Each structure stands twice: as structure tokens, then as C-alpha cells.
PDB file of C-alpha atoms in Angstrom:
ATOM      1  CA  ALA A   1     -40.649   6.391   5.654  1.00 95.00           C
ATOM      2  CA  ASP A   2     -43.304   8.925   6.091  1.00 97.00           C
ATOM      3  CA  VAL A   3     -44.567  10.247   2.733  1.00 97.00           C
ATOM      4  CA  ALA A   4     -46.776  12.862   4.164  1.00 97.00           C
ATOM      5  CA  ALA A   5     -43.946  14.220   6.431  1.00 98.00           C
ATOM      6  CA  GLY A   6     -41.716  14.139   3.337  1.00 97.00           C
ATOM      7  CA  LYS A   7     -44.227  16.147   1.364  1.00 97.00           C
ATOM      8  CA  ALA A   8     -44.288  18.837   4.090  1.00 96.00           C
ATOM      9  CA  LYS A   9     -40.593  19.004   4.148  1.00 96.00           C
ATOM     10  CA  ALA A  10     -40.244  19.092   0.287  1.00 96.00           C
ATOM     11  CA  ALA A  11     -42.102  22.390   0.097  1.00 95.00           C
ATOM     12  CA  ALA A  12     -38.628  24.047   0.076  1.00 95.00           C
ATOM     13  CA  CYS A  13     -37.537  21.748  -2.809  1.00 97.00           C
ATOM     14  CA  GLY A  14     -40.217  22.875  -5.201  1.00 95.00           C
ATOM     15  CA  GLY A  15     -38.773  26.257  -5.950  1.00 94.00           C
ATOM     16  CA  CYS A  16     -36.206  24.513  -8.287  1.00 96.00           C
ATOM     17  CA  HIS A  17     -37.510  20.899  -8.608  1.00 97.00           C
ATOM     18  CA  GLY A  18     -41.230  21.824  -9.231  1.00 96.00           C
ATOM     19  CA  ALA A  19     -44.118  21.423  -6.830  1.00 90.00           C
ATOM     20  CA  ASP A  20     -44.812  18.067  -8.359  1.00 94.00           C
ATOM     21  CA  GLY A  21     -41.122  17.034  -8.770  1.00 97.00           C
ATOM     22  CA  ILE A  22     -40.941  18.129 -12.404  1.00 97.00           C
ATOM     23  CA  ALA A  23     -38.610  20.918 -12.801  1.00 96.00           C
ATOM     24  CA  THR A  24     -39.686  23.610 -15.209  1.00 93.00           C
ATOM     25  CA  ASN A  25     -36.030  24.897 -15.486  1.00 96.00           C
ATOM     26  CA  PRO A  26     -34.119  22.257 -17.306  1.00 96.00           C
ATOM     27  CA  ALA A  27     -30.870  23.160 -15.375  1.00 97.00           C
ATOM     28  CA  TYR A  28     -32.379  21.228 -12.504  1.00 98.00           C
ATOM     29  CA  PRO A  29     -33.362  17.531 -12.398  1.00 98.00           C
ATOM     30  CA  ASN A  30     -36.924  16.157 -12.268  1.00 98.00           C
ATOM     31  CA  LEU A  31     -37.384  14.144  -9.125  1.00 98.00           C
ATOM     32  CA  ALA A  32     -40.786  12.656  -9.515  1.00 98.00           C
ATOM     33  CA  GLY A  33     -40.591   8.762  -9.699  1.00 97.00           C
ATOM     34  CA  GLN A  34     -36.844   8.888  -8.873  1.00 98.00           C
ATOM     35  CA  HIS A  35     -35.564   5.892  -6.664  1.00 98.00           C
ATOM     36  CA  ALA A  36     -35.657   6.985  -2.999  1.00 98.00           C
ATOM     37  CA  GLN A  37     -32.505   5.105  -2.286  1.00 98.00           C
ATOM     38  CA  TYR A  38     -30.592   7.230  -4.803  1.00 98.00           C
ATOM     39  CA  LEU A  39     -32.318  10.387  -3.787  1.00 98.00           C
ATOM     40  CA  VAL A  40     -31.145   9.767  -0.014  1.00 98.00           C
ATOM     41  CA  ALA A  41     -27.581   9.184  -1.256  1.00 98.00           C
ATOM     42  CA  ALA A  42     -27.514  12.317  -3.333  1.00 98.00           C
ATOM     43  CA  MET A  43     -28.799  14.407  -0.467  1.00 98.00           C
ATOM     44  CA  LYS A  44     -26.168  12.905   1.760  1.00 98.00           C
ATOM     45  CA  ALA A  45     -23.560  13.632  -0.759  1.00 98.00           C
ATOM     46  CA  TYR A  46     -24.582  17.343  -1.038  1.00 98.00           C
ATOM     47  CA  LYS A  47     -24.415  17.428   2.889  1.00 98.00           C
ATOM     48  CA  THR A  48     -21.002  15.967   3.210  1.00 97.00           C
ATOM     49  CA  GLY A  49     -19.530  17.857   0.229  1.00 97.00           C
ATOM     50  CA  ALA A  50     -18.989  14.771  -1.957  1.00 98.00           C
ATOM     51  CA  ARG A  51     -21.173  16.602  -4.365  1.00 98.00           C
ATOM     52  CA  ASP A  52     -20.012  20.247  -4.213  1.00 97.00           C
ATOM     53  CA  HIS A  53     -22.940  22.479  -4.774  1.00 97.00           C
ATOM     54  CA  ALA A  54     -23.509  25.492  -2.499  1.00 96.00           C
ATOM     55  CA  VAL A  55     -27.312  25.767  -2.951  1.00 96.00           C
ATOM     56  CA  MET A  56     -28.057  22.053  -2.444  1.00 97.00           C
ATOM     57  CA  LYS A  57     -25.543  22.020   0.620  1.00 97.00           C
ATOM     58  CA  ALA A  58     -27.460  24.807   2.134  1.00 97.00           C
ATOM     59  CA  MET A  59     -30.913  23.180   1.422  1.00 97.00           C
ATOM     60  CA  VAL A  60     -29.951  19.953   2.985  1.00 97.00           C
ATOM     61  CA  SER A  61     -27.937  21.116   5.825  1.00 96.00           C
ATOM     62  CA  SER A  62     -30.565  21.116   8.359  1.00 95.00           C
ATOM     63  CA  LEU A  63     -32.113  17.859   7.279  1.00 97.00           C
ATOM     64  CA  SER A  64     -31.875  14.711   9.409  1.00 98.00           C
ATOM     65  CA  ASP A  65     -31.397  11.362   7.903  1.00 98.00           C
ATOM     66  CA  GLU A  66     -35.060  10.626   8.598  1.00 98.00           C
ATOM     67  CA  ASP A  67     -36.091  13.866   6.964  1.00 98.00           C
ATOM     68  CA  MET A  68     -34.096  12.864   3.830  1.00 98.00           C
ATOM     69  CA  GLU A  69     -35.769   9.372   3.803  1.00 98.00           C
ATOM     70  CA  ASN A  70     -39.254  10.920   4.053  1.00 98.00           C
ATOM     71  CA  ILE A  71     -38.557  13.581   1.461  1.00 98.00           C
ATOM     72  CA  ALA A  72     -37.094  10.778  -0.957  1.00 98.00           C
ATOM     73  CA  ALA A  73     -40.179   8.601  -0.306  1.00 98.00           C
ATOM     74  CA  TYR A  74     -42.406  11.565  -1.224  1.00 98.00           C
ATOM     75  CA  TYR A  75     -40.611  12.026  -4.600  1.00 98.00           C
ATOM     76  CA  GLU A  76     -40.466   8.392  -5.360  1.00 98.00           C
ATOM     77  CA  SER A  77     -44.169   8.295  -4.776  1.00 97.00           C
ATOM     78  CA  LEU A  78     -44.981  10.970  -7.501  1.00 97.00           C
ATOM     79  CA  LYS A  79     -45.840  10.035 -10.928  1.00 82.00           C
ATOM     80  CA  LYS A  80     -43.035  10.442 -13.389  1.00 72.00           C
TER      81      LYS A  80
ATOM     82  CA  ALA B   1     -27.420  17.071 -30.341  1.00 95.00           C
ATOM     83  CA  ASP B   2     -27.436  13.632 -32.031  1.00 97.00           C
ATOM     84  CA  VAL B   3     -29.785  11.301 -30.410  1.00 97.00           C
ATOM     85  CA  ALA B   4     -28.630   8.362 -32.325  1.00 97.00           C
ATOM     86  CA  ALA B   5     -25.002   8.994 -31.583  1.00 98.00           C
ATOM     87  CA  GLY B   6     -26.026   9.391 -27.962  1.00 97.00           C
ATOM     88  CA  LYS B   7     -27.794   6.201 -27.954  1.00 97.00           C
ATOM     89  CA  ALA B   8     -24.674   4.423 -29.221  1.00 96.00           C
ATOM     90  CA  LYS B   9     -22.529   5.926 -26.546  1.00 96.00           C
ATOM     91  CA  ALA B  10     -25.036   5.236 -23.869  1.00 96.00           C
ATOM     92  CA  ALA B  11     -24.692   1.479 -24.231  1.00 95.00           C
ATOM     93  CA  ALA B  12     -22.056   1.557 -21.510  1.00 95.00           C
ATOM     94  CA  CYS B  13     -24.433   3.452 -19.103  1.00 97.00           C
ATOM     95  CA  GLY B  14     -27.163   0.785 -19.333  1.00 95.00           C
ATOM     96  CA  GLY B  15     -25.379  -1.582 -17.015  1.00 94.00           C
ATOM     97  CA  CYS B  16     -26.391   0.588 -14.097  1.00 96.00           C
ATOM     98  CA  HIS B  17     -28.915   3.039 -15.379  1.00 97.00           C
ATOM     99  CA  GLY B  18     -30.886   0.454 -17.490  1.00 96.00           C
ATOM    100  CA  ALA B  19     -31.014  -0.083 -21.211  1.00 90.00           C
ATOM    101  CA  ASP B  20     -34.180   2.154 -21.360  1.00 94.00           C
ATOM    102  CA  GLY B  21     -32.845   4.665 -18.728  1.00 97.00           C
ATOM    103  CA  ILE B  22     -34.886   3.004 -15.932  1.00 97.00           C
ATOM    104  CA  ALA B  23     -32.365   1.681 -13.362  1.00 96.00           C
ATOM    105  CA  THR B  24     -33.495  -1.699 -11.877  1.00 93.00           C
ATOM    106  CA  ASN B  25     -31.173  -1.201  -8.963  1.00 96.00           C
ATOM    107  CA  PRO B  26     -32.601   1.625  -6.703  1.00 96.00           C
ATOM    108  CA  ALA B  27     -29.205   2.866  -5.671  1.00 97.00           C
ATOM    109  CA  TYR B  28     -28.824   4.272  -9.371  1.00 98.00           C
ATOM    110  CA  PRO B  29     -30.970   6.989 -10.725  1.00 98.00           C
ATOM    111  CA  ASN B  30     -33.368   6.664 -13.549  1.00 98.00           C
ATOM    112  CA  LEU B  31     -32.264   8.832 -16.513  1.00 98.00           C
ATOM    113  CA  ALA B  32     -35.183   8.594 -18.851  1.00 98.00           C
ATOM    114  CA  GLY B  33     -36.971  11.771 -19.435  1.00 97.00           C
ATOM    115  CA  GLN B  34     -34.508  13.761 -17.364  1.00 98.00           C
ATOM    116  CA  HIS B  35     -33.610  17.175 -18.557  1.00 98.00           C
ATOM    117  CA  ALA B  36     -30.577  16.922 -20.939  1.00 98.00           C
ATOM    118  CA  GLN B  37     -29.151  20.216 -19.646  1.00 98.00           C
ATOM    119  CA  TYR B  38     -29.078  18.794 -16.085  1.00 98.00           C
ATOM    120  CA  LEU B  39     -27.492  15.601 -17.318  1.00 98.00           C
ATOM    121  CA  VAL B  40     -24.667  17.430 -19.043  1.00 98.00           C
ATOM    122  CA  ALA B  41     -23.934  19.390 -15.958  1.00 98.00           C
ATOM    123  CA  ALA B  42     -24.088  16.178 -13.842  1.00 98.00           C
ATOM    124  CA  MET B  43     -21.593  14.385 -16.219  1.00 98.00           C
ATOM    125  CA  LYS B  44     -19.242  17.230 -16.187  1.00 98.00           C
ATOM    126  CA  ALA B  45     -19.317  17.412 -12.354  1.00 98.00           C
ATOM    127  CA  TYR B  46     -18.254  13.814 -12.385  1.00 98.00           C
ATOM    128  CA  LYS B  47     -15.455  14.522 -14.760  1.00 98.00           C
ATOM    129  CA  THR B  48     -14.078  17.433 -12.669  1.00 97.00           C
ATOM    130  CA  GLY B  49     -14.613  15.753  -9.524  1.00 97.00           C
ATOM    131  CA  ALA B  50     -17.087  18.364  -8.226  1.00 98.00           C
ATOM    132  CA  ARG B  51     -19.232  15.065  -7.735  1.00 98.00           C
ATOM    133  CA  ASP B  52     -16.897  12.651  -6.227  1.00 97.00           C
ATOM    134  CA  HIS B  53     -17.719   9.232  -7.465  1.00 97.00           C
ATOM    135  CA  ALA B  54     -15.076   6.862  -8.664  1.00 96.00           C
ATOM    136  CA  VAL B  55     -17.183   4.863 -11.006  1.00 96.00           C
ATOM    137  CA  MET B  56     -18.984   7.847 -12.734  1.00 97.00           C
ATOM    138  CA  LYS B  57     -15.635   9.593 -13.073  1.00 97.00           C
ATOM    139  CA  ALA B  58     -14.250   6.564 -14.891  1.00 97.00           C
ATOM    140  CA  MET B  59     -17.173   6.277 -16.981  1.00 97.00           C
ATOM    141  CA  VAL B  60     -17.163   9.959 -18.255  1.00 97.00           C
ATOM    142  CA  SER B  61     -13.433  10.480 -18.318  1.00 96.00           C
ATOM    143  CA  SER B  62     -13.267   9.595 -22.017  1.00 95.00           C
ATOM    144  CA  LEU B  63     -16.449  11.569 -23.203  1.00 97.00           C
ATOM    145  CA  SER B  64     -16.068  14.907 -24.979  1.00 98.00           C
ATOM    146  CA  ASP B  65     -18.575  17.777 -24.318  1.00 98.00           C
ATOM    147  CA  GLU B  66     -20.290  16.643 -27.593  1.00 98.00           C
ATOM    148  CA  ASP B  67     -20.556  13.108 -26.434  1.00 98.00           C
ATOM    149  CA  MET B  68     -22.217  14.223 -23.221  1.00 98.00           C
ATOM    150  CA  GLU B  69     -24.708  16.378 -25.122  1.00 98.00           C
ATOM    151  CA  ASN B  70     -25.712  13.446 -27.347  1.00 98.00           C
ATOM    152  CA  ILE B  71     -25.952  11.060 -24.429  1.00 98.00           C
ATOM    153  CA  ALA B  72     -28.169  13.563 -22.492  1.00 98.00           C
ATOM    154  CA  ALA B  73     -30.211  14.309 -25.560  1.00 98.00           C
ATOM    155  CA  TYR B  74     -30.841  10.427 -25.905  1.00 98.00           C
ATOM    156  CA  TYR B  75     -31.895  10.104 -22.230  1.00 98.00           C
ATOM    157  CA  GLU B  76     -34.108  13.047 -22.343  1.00 98.00           C
ATOM    158  CA  SER B  77     -35.915  11.654 -25.473  1.00 97.00           C
ATOM    159  CA  LEU B  78     -36.855   8.481 -23.565  1.00 97.00           C
ATOM    160  CA  LYS B  79     -40.226   8.095 -22.062  1.00 82.00           C
ATOM    161  CA  LYS B  80     -40.295   8.507 -18.346  1.00 72.00           C
TER     162      LYS B  80
END
């Protein structure tokens, strides 16, 4: 996975999850240091609707599997 | 919320999420230091099926709202 490419794609995620993966609004999960494998599975679940969440579905709808792997690798790389 | 009560209830969660909230299997999310408000919302989504996940649905099915708040407070209290 390409952490730098993931960082670029993750710019859109920072609005809710924090620029550094620490969400300032406690309604949203921190992503910094989270397992990449889990993050990919979560993004795919939002895309398919297995996780029913309108905002997350919209956010991930245009992401390829590779994009998701890169974004997940970026968040995993951040300090918790 | 009652962190000690949450810790007791969270014993069942540790099999996948780690006794200290750090999941050794990267398929599962770390919960240590996660926002409690988010964790409660996630547990409720598994209970209602808004998040479609058989194992998590089974795990949370017997939890009351108070149990979820206590468990979430416990994980939030752990060091990331």
C-alpha cells in the first residue's frame, strides 16, 4: 500500500476524523493507529451497505479497493 | 457511566478486541482510547442491524443501553 497516496486521498476524511486521525467530535471514531485490515473492511462495508451510513457511503463510493488500502495504510501509520 | 462495571462486562469483548483494547488480530479494531460516544453508537448499530455483522450482533444482543455506556466508558479510559 502507498501511504503517501493514502494521505492525499484521506484529506476528505479529516473533516470528521481529524487531520491527524484523532476526531475532535466524539461522535466520530479516531482512526490513528487503527489496524489497516479492519479499516479496509469497514470502508467496504459502508460501500456495500452492510454498514448503513449515508455519509460514509457517499464518502467511500468513489474509492477503489486500492484507494481504500492506501487510506487505511496511512491511518495505521499515524501515532495513536 | 460506570467504568468498573464496563470492565467486567467487557471481558467477553477481549477475545477479539484484546484484554487491553488492543486487538492482536488486525481484522478487529483496537478499542482502547476510542471515543465512548462512537462506541455506543457502533454497538447500537450492531444490535439493530444497521451494521450487519453476525458475531457483533450476538455479542451485543443482551446488552442494555447502560451496559453499552459502561463498556464504552471503560474502553475510552484505556491508554491508546
